[in-house]
Amino acid sequence: MLEPKLNPKMKKRLEWINKNDELMKSWLVDYIQQHDWKPPFNSKEETELDYIKQFLNDARYCAETAQTREECRNMKSAWNRWEKRYNNRKSKTVVEGNYTISMVARKELERLAKQQTCSFSKVLDTLLRNAKEMEFLQKKLEKHLQEENDGLRMDTAFLATFFDTDFPHQQAQIMTQDLRKEMETDKKQYQEELRELKKELKEKQTKIAELTAIIED
DNA sequence: CGCAGGGAACAAGTTTGTCC
DNA sequence: GGACAAACTTGTTCCCTGCG
């Protein structure tokens, strides 16, 4: 039987382990057990610190092979991922998710990230914030069109101010054309409906006035 | 140049939600 | 209530970038 040889590289490789970090300790205990690197942790007989100290001590005698190198790298990487996700979960401002999107959307995401030299996350975040903004503008636009008796005055320039690239601008043009047609067809109908609504509104107002009078009496 | 670190992809397992 | 899909969790791997 060969005497186990001390491997100084292992010590260096595991220096990132902070024995004072409670979170890291309990994570490590799970990780070590999960990989069957040590017998199961028994909280009645040992502390997490004992367990980890023992593990580190044993690890110093690991043979210097590609596998141990790999395992050490993976362990550190797993911890970094876990910690990052843990912090994300705690965060009030960011949240990590996992979604399935179409290839078309994915290609576009890739293109935008490259164009802006930023991460996918940043692109998605910005896009969705913009979408919120768009929703607000859309509502404003609808209101604008409703108030304006002559909705036809809306033109591409009006919509184009919300966009800054060619493709959306073209879409805006098509959208405006469609809207124009639709409005021309439906204008009379809307006017009729508007008259009806105004009538109804007047009736309700009268009713409210009556009720208010009764309550005040 | 080698290496560490970070972002993302990918894989596999688990939990949660929805529908009948 | 169970079948199935969607969403979430965790770990691993790949790839790129920046630093010494």
CSV table of C-alpha atoms (C1' of nucleotides) in Angstrom, one decimal:
chain,number,residue,atom,x,y,z
A,1,MET,CA,0.0,0.0,0.0
A,2,LEU,CA,1.4,3.3,-1.0
A,3,GLU,CA,1.7,6.1,1.5
A,4,PRO,CA,-0.7,9.0,0.5
A,5,LYS,CA,1.4,11.9,-0.7
A,6,LEU,CA,0.7,15.5,0.2
A,7,ASN,CA,-0.4,17.5,-2.8
A,8,PRO,CA,0.4,21.1,-2.2
A,9,LYS,CA,-1.6,22.2,-5.3
A,10,MET,CA,-4.8,21.0,-3.7
A,11,LYS,CA,-4.3,23.4,-0.8
A,12,LYS,CA,-3.9,26.3,-3.1
A,13,ARG,CA,-6.8,25.2,-5.2
A,14,LEU,CA,-9.2,25.2,-2.2
A,15,GLU,CA,-8.1,28.4,-0.7
A,16,TRP,CA,-11.3,30.1,-1.8
A,17,ILE,CA,-13.2,28.2,0.9
A,18,ASN,CA,-14.0,30.5,3.8
A,19,LYS,CA,-14.5,28.5,7.0
A,20,ASN,CA,-16.1,31.5,8.6
A,21,ASP,CA,-18.8,31.9,6.0
A,22,GLU,CA,-21.9,30.1,7.5
A,23,LEU,CA,-23.7,30.1,4.2
A,24,MET,CA,-20.7,28.6,2.4
A,25,LYS,CA,-20.2,26.0,5.1
A,26,SER,CA,-23.7,24.5,4.9
A,27,TRP,CA,-23.6,24.7,1.1
A,28,LEU,CA,-20.3,22.8,1.1
A,29,VAL,CA,-21.6,20.1,3.5
A,30,ASP,CA,-24.4,19.4,1.1
A,31,TYR,CA,-22.2,19.5,-1.9
A,32,ILE,CA,-19.6,17.1,-0.4
A,33,GLN,CA,-22.3,14.6,0.5
A,34,GLN,CA,-24.0,14.9,-2.8
A,35,HIS,CA,-20.7,13.9,-4.4
A,36,ASP,CA,-20.1,11.1,-2.0
A,37,TRP,CA,-16.7,12.5,-1.1
A,38,LYS,CA,-17.3,11.8,2.5
A,39,PRO,CA,-19.7,9.8,4.7
A,40,PRO,CA,-22.9,11.6,5.4
A,41,PHE,CA,-22.8,14.5,7.8
A,42,ASN,CA,-24.0,13.8,11.3
A,43,SER,CA,-24.9,16.9,13.1
A,44,LYS,CA,-25.0,15.0,16.4
A,45,GLU,CA,-21.4,14.0,16.3
A,46,GLU,CA,-19.7,16.9,14.4
A,47,THR,CA,-20.1,20.5,13.5
A,48,GLU,CA,-20.2,21.7,9.9
A,49,LEU,CA,-16.8,23.2,10.5
A,50,ASP,CA,-15.4,19.8,11.6
A,51,TYR,CA,-16.8,18.2,8.6
A,52,ILE,CA,-15.3,20.7,6.2
A,53,LYS,CA,-11.9,20.8,8.0
A,54,GLN,CA,-11.8,17.0,7.7
A,55,PHE,CA,-12.7,17.3,4.0
A,56,LEU,CA,-10.0,19.9,3.4
A,57,ASN,CA,-7.5,17.8,5.2
A,58,ASP,CA,-8.2,14.7,3.2
A,59,ALA,CA,-8.3,16.7,0.0
A,60,ARG,CA,-4.7,17.7,0.5
A,61,TYR,CA,-3.7,14.1,-0.1
A,62,CYS,CA,-5.7,13.8,-3.4
A,63,ALA,CA,-3.6,12.7,-6.3
A,64,GLU,CA,-2.9,15.3,-8.9
A,65,THR,CA,-5.1,14.1,-11.8
A,66,ALA,CA,-7.2,15.8,-14.4
A,67,GLN,CA,-10.2,14.6,-12.6
A,68,THR,CA,-9.4,16.2,-9.2
A,69,ARG,CA,-8.5,19.4,-11.0
A,70,GLU,CA,-11.8,19.3,-12.8
A,71,GLU,CA,-13.7,18.5,-9.6
A,72,CYS,CA,-12.2,21.4,-7.8
A,73,ARG,CA,-13.0,23.8,-10.6
A,74,ASN,CA,-16.5,22.6,-10.7
A,75,MET,CA,-17.0,22.9,-7.0
A,76,LYS,CA,-15.8,26.5,-7.1
A,77,SER,CA,-17.9,27.3,-10.1
A,78,ALA,CA,-21.0,25.6,-8.5
A,79,TRP,CA,-20.5,27.7,-5.4
A,80,ASN,CA,-20.1,30.9,-7.4
A,81,ARG,CA,-23.3,30.2,-9.3
A,82,TRP,CA,-25.2,29.2,-6.2
A,83,GLU,CA,-24.0,32.4,-4.3
A,84,LYS,CA,-24.9,34.6,-7.2
A,85,ARG,CA,-28.3,33.1,-7.6
A,86,TYR,CA,-28.8,33.3,-3.8
A,87,ASN,CA,-28.0,37.0,-3.9
A,88,ASN,CA,-30.3,37.5,-6.9
A,89,ARG,CA,-33.1,35.9,-5.0
A,90,LYS,CA,-32.5,38.2,-2.0
A,91,SER,CA,-32.3,41.2,-4.2
A,92,LYS,CA,-35.3,43.5,-4.4
A,93,THR,CA,-34.2,44.8,-7.8
A,94,VAL,CA,-33.3,41.8,-9.9
A,95,VAL,CA,-34.7,38.4,-10.4
A,96,GLU,CA,-33.3,35.4,-12.3
A,97,GLY,CA,-35.6,33.5,-14.6
A,98,ASN,CA,-35.6,30.9,-17.3
A,99,TYR,CA,-37.8,31.3,-20.3
A,100,THR,CA,-38.4,29.7,-23.7
A,101,ILE,CA,-38.5,32.0,-26.7
A,102,SER,CA,-38.8,31.5,-30.4
A,103,MET,CA,-35.7,31.3,-32.6
A,104,VAL,CA,-36.7,34.5,-34.3
A,105,ALA,CA,-36.8,36.3,-30.9
A,106,ARG,CA,-33.6,34.7,-29.9
A,107,LYS,CA,-31.8,35.8,-33.1
A,108,GLU,CA,-33.0,39.3,-32.5
A,109,LEU,CA,-31.9,39.2,-28.9
A,110,GLU,CA,-28.5,38.2,-30.1
A,111,ARG,CA,-28.3,40.9,-32.6
A,112,LEU,CA,-29.4,43.6,-30.2
A,113,ALA,CA,-27.0,42.5,-27.5
A,114,LYS,CA,-24.1,42.5,-30.1
A,115,GLN,CA,-25.2,45.9,-31.4
A,116,GLN,CA,-25.3,47.4,-27.9
A,117,THR,CA,-22.4,45.4,-26.6
A,118,CYS,CA,-24.3,44.4,-23.6
A,119,SER,CA,-25.7,41.2,-22.1
A,120,PHE,CA,-28.9,39.4,-23.1
A,121,SER,CA,-30.3,40.3,-19.7
A,122,LYS,CA,-29.7,44.0,-20.3
A,123,VAL,CA,-31.4,43.8,-23.7
A,124,LEU,CA,-34.5,42.1,-22.3
A,125,ASP,CA,-34.7,44.4,-19.4
A,126,THR,CA,-34.5,47.5,-21.6
A,127,LEU,CA,-37.0,46.1,-24.1
A,128,LEU,CA,-39.5,45.3,-21.4
A,129,ARG,CA,-39.1,48.7,-19.8
A,130,ASN,CA,-39.6,50.2,-23.2
A,131,ALA,CA,-42.7,48.1,-23.7
A,132,LYS,CA,-44.1,49.5,-20.6
A,133,GLU,CA,-43.4,53.0,-21.9
A,134,MET,CA,-45.0,52.1,-25.2
A,135,GLU,CA,-48.2,50.9,-23.4
A,136,PHE,CA,-48.4,54.3,-21.7
A,137,LEU,CA,-47.9,56.1,-25.0
A,138,GLN,CA,-50.4,53.9,-26.7
A,139,LYS,CA,-53.0,54.8,-24.2
A,140,LYS,CA,-52.1,58.5,-24.6
A,141,LEU,CA,-52.4,58.0,-28.3
A,142,GLU,CA,-55.8,56.4,-28.1
A,143,LYS,CA,-57.0,59.2,-25.9
A,144,HIS,CA,-55.5,61.7,-28.3
A,145,LEU,CA,-57.4,60.1,-31.2
A,146,GLN,CA,-60.6,60.0,-29.2
A,147,GLU,CA,-60.5,63.6,-28.2
A,148,GLU,CA,-59.5,64.7,-31.7
A,149,ASN,CA,-62.7,64.6,-33.7
A,150,ASP,CA,-60.6,64.3,-36.8
A,151,GLY,CA,-58.5,61.2,-36.0
A,152,LEU,CA,-57.3,61.2,-39.5
A,153,ARG,CA,-54.8,63.9,-38.7
A,154,MET,CA,-52.6,61.2,-37.1
A,155,ASP,CA,-49.8,60.5,-39.5
A,156,THR,CA,-46.6,58.5,-39.6
A,157,ALA,CA,-44.6,61.3,-38.2
A,158,PHE,CA,-46.6,61.2,-35.1
A,159,LEU,CA,-46.0,57.5,-34.6
A,160,ALA,CA,-42.5,57.6,-35.8
A,161,THR,CA,-41.4,59.8,-32.9
A,162,PHE,CA,-41.8,56.7,-30.8
A,163,PHE,CA,-39.4,54.7,-32.9
A,164,ASP,CA,-35.9,55.2,-34.0
A,165,THR,CA,-35.0,52.4,-36.4
A,166,ASP,CA,-36.2,51.8,-40.0
A,167,PHE,CA,-38.0,48.5,-39.4
A,168,PRO,CA,-40.3,49.8,-36.7
A,169,HIS,CA,-40.8,52.9,-38.7
A,170,GLN,CA,-42.0,50.9,-41.7
A,171,GLN,CA,-44.3,49.0,-39.4
A,172,ALA,CA,-45.6,52.2,-38.1
A,173,GLN,CA,-46.4,53.3,-41.6
A,174,ILE,CA,-48.3,50.2,-42.3
A,175,MET,CA,-50.0,50.4,-39.0
A,176,THR,CA,-51.1,54.0,-39.8
A,177,GLN,CA,-52.4,53.1,-43.2
A,178,ASP,CA,-54.4,50.3,-41.7
A,179,LEU,CA,-55.8,52.5,-39.0
A,180,ARG,CA,-56.6,55.2,-41.6
A,181,LYS,CA,-58.6,52.7,-43.7
A,182,GLU,CA,-60.3,51.3,-40.6
A,183,MET,CA,-61.2,54.7,-39.4
A,184,GLU,CA,-62.6,55.8,-42.7
A,185,THR,CA,-64.8,52.8,-42.8
A,186,ASP,CA,-65.9,53.0,-39.2
A,187,LYS,CA,-66.0,56.7,-38.7
A,188,LYS,CA,-69.7,57.0,-39.2
A,189,GLN,CA,-70.4,54.1,-37.0
A,190,TYR,CA,-68.2,55.6,-34.2
A,191,GLN,CA,-69.9,58.9,-34.5
A,192,GLU,CA,-73.3,57.1,-34.1
A,193,GLU,CA,-71.9,55.3,-31.1
A,194,LEU,CA,-70.5,58.5,-29.6
A,195,ARG,CA,-73.9,60.1,-29.9
A,196,GLU,CA,-75.4,57.2,-28.1
A,197,LEU,CA,-72.8,57.3,-25.4
A,198,LYS,CA,-73.2,61.0,-24.9
A,199,LYS,CA,-77.0,60.5,-24.6
A,200,GLU,CA,-76.4,57.8,-22.1
A,201,LEU,CA,-73.9,59.9,-20.2
A,202,LYS,CA,-76.4,62.7,-20.0
A,203,GLU,CA,-79.1,60.4,-18.7
A,204,LYS,CA,-76.7,59.0,-16.0
A,205,GLN,CA,-75.8,62.5,-15.0
A,206,THR,CA,-79.4,63.4,-14.6
A,207,LYS,CA,-79.9,60.3,-12.5
A,208,ILE,CA,-76.9,61.1,-10.3
A,209,ALA,CA,-78.2,64.6,-9.8
A,210,GLU,CA,-81.6,63.2,-8.7
A,211,LEU,CA,-80.0,60.7,-6.3
A,212,THR,CA,-77.7,63.4,-4.9
A,213,ALA,CA,-80.7,65.6,-4.3
A,214,ILE,CA,-82.5,62.7,-2.5
A,215,ILE,CA,-79.5,62.0,-0.3
A,216,GLU,CA,-79.0,65.6,0.6
A,217,ASP,CA,-82.7,65.9,1.6
B,1,DC,C1',0.3,33.7,-23.0
B,2,DG,C1',-2.2,31.4,-19.2
B,3,DC,C1',-5.6,31.9,-16.1
B,4,DA,C1',-9.6,33.6,-13.5
B,5,DG,C1',-14.1,35.3,-13.7
B,6,DG,C1',-18.5,36.1,-15.7
B,7,DG,C1',-22.3,35.4,-19.0
B,8,DA,C1',-24.7,32.2,-21.2
B,9,DA,C1',-26.0,27.4,-22.7
B,10,DC,C1',-27.2,23.2,-21.5
B,11,DA,C1',-28.9,19.3,-18.7
B,12,DA,C1',-31.5,17.1,-15.3
B,13,DG,C1',-34.2,17.1,-11.5
B,14,DT,C1',-38.0,19.4,-8.8
B,15,DT,C1',-42.0,22.3,-7.9
B,16,DT,C1',-46.0,24.6,-9.2
B,17,DG,C1',-50.1,25.6,-12.0
B,18,DT,C1',-53.8,24.3,-14.9
B,19,DC,C1',-57.1,21.6,-16.9
B,20,DC,C1',-60.2,17.9,-17.3
C,1,DG,C1',-56.7,13.8,-8.1
C,2,DG,C1',-53.7,13.0,-11.7
C,3,DA,C1',-51.6,14.2,-16.3
C,4,DC,C1',-49.1,17.4,-18.4
C,5,DA,C1',-46.8,21.7,-19.2
C,6,DA,C1',-44.5,25.6,-17.5
C,7,DA,C1',-41.4,27.5,-14.4
C,8,DC,C1',-37.8,27.0,-11.2
C,9,DT,C1',-33.3,25.1,-9.2
C,10,DT,C1',-28.8,23.5,-9.3
C,11,DG,C1',-24.7,22.1,-11.3
C,12,DT,C1',-21.7,21.8,-15.2
C,13,DT,C1',-19.6,23.3,-19.4
C,14,DC,C1',-18.2,26.4,-22.9
C,15,DC,C1',-16.6,30.6,-24.5
C,16,DC,C1',-15.1,35.3,-24.2
C,17,DT,C1',-12.6,39.0,-22.0
C,18,DG,C1',-9.4,41.3,-19.2
C,19,DC,C1',-5.6,41.1,-16.2
C,20,DG,C1',-0.9,40.1,-14.6
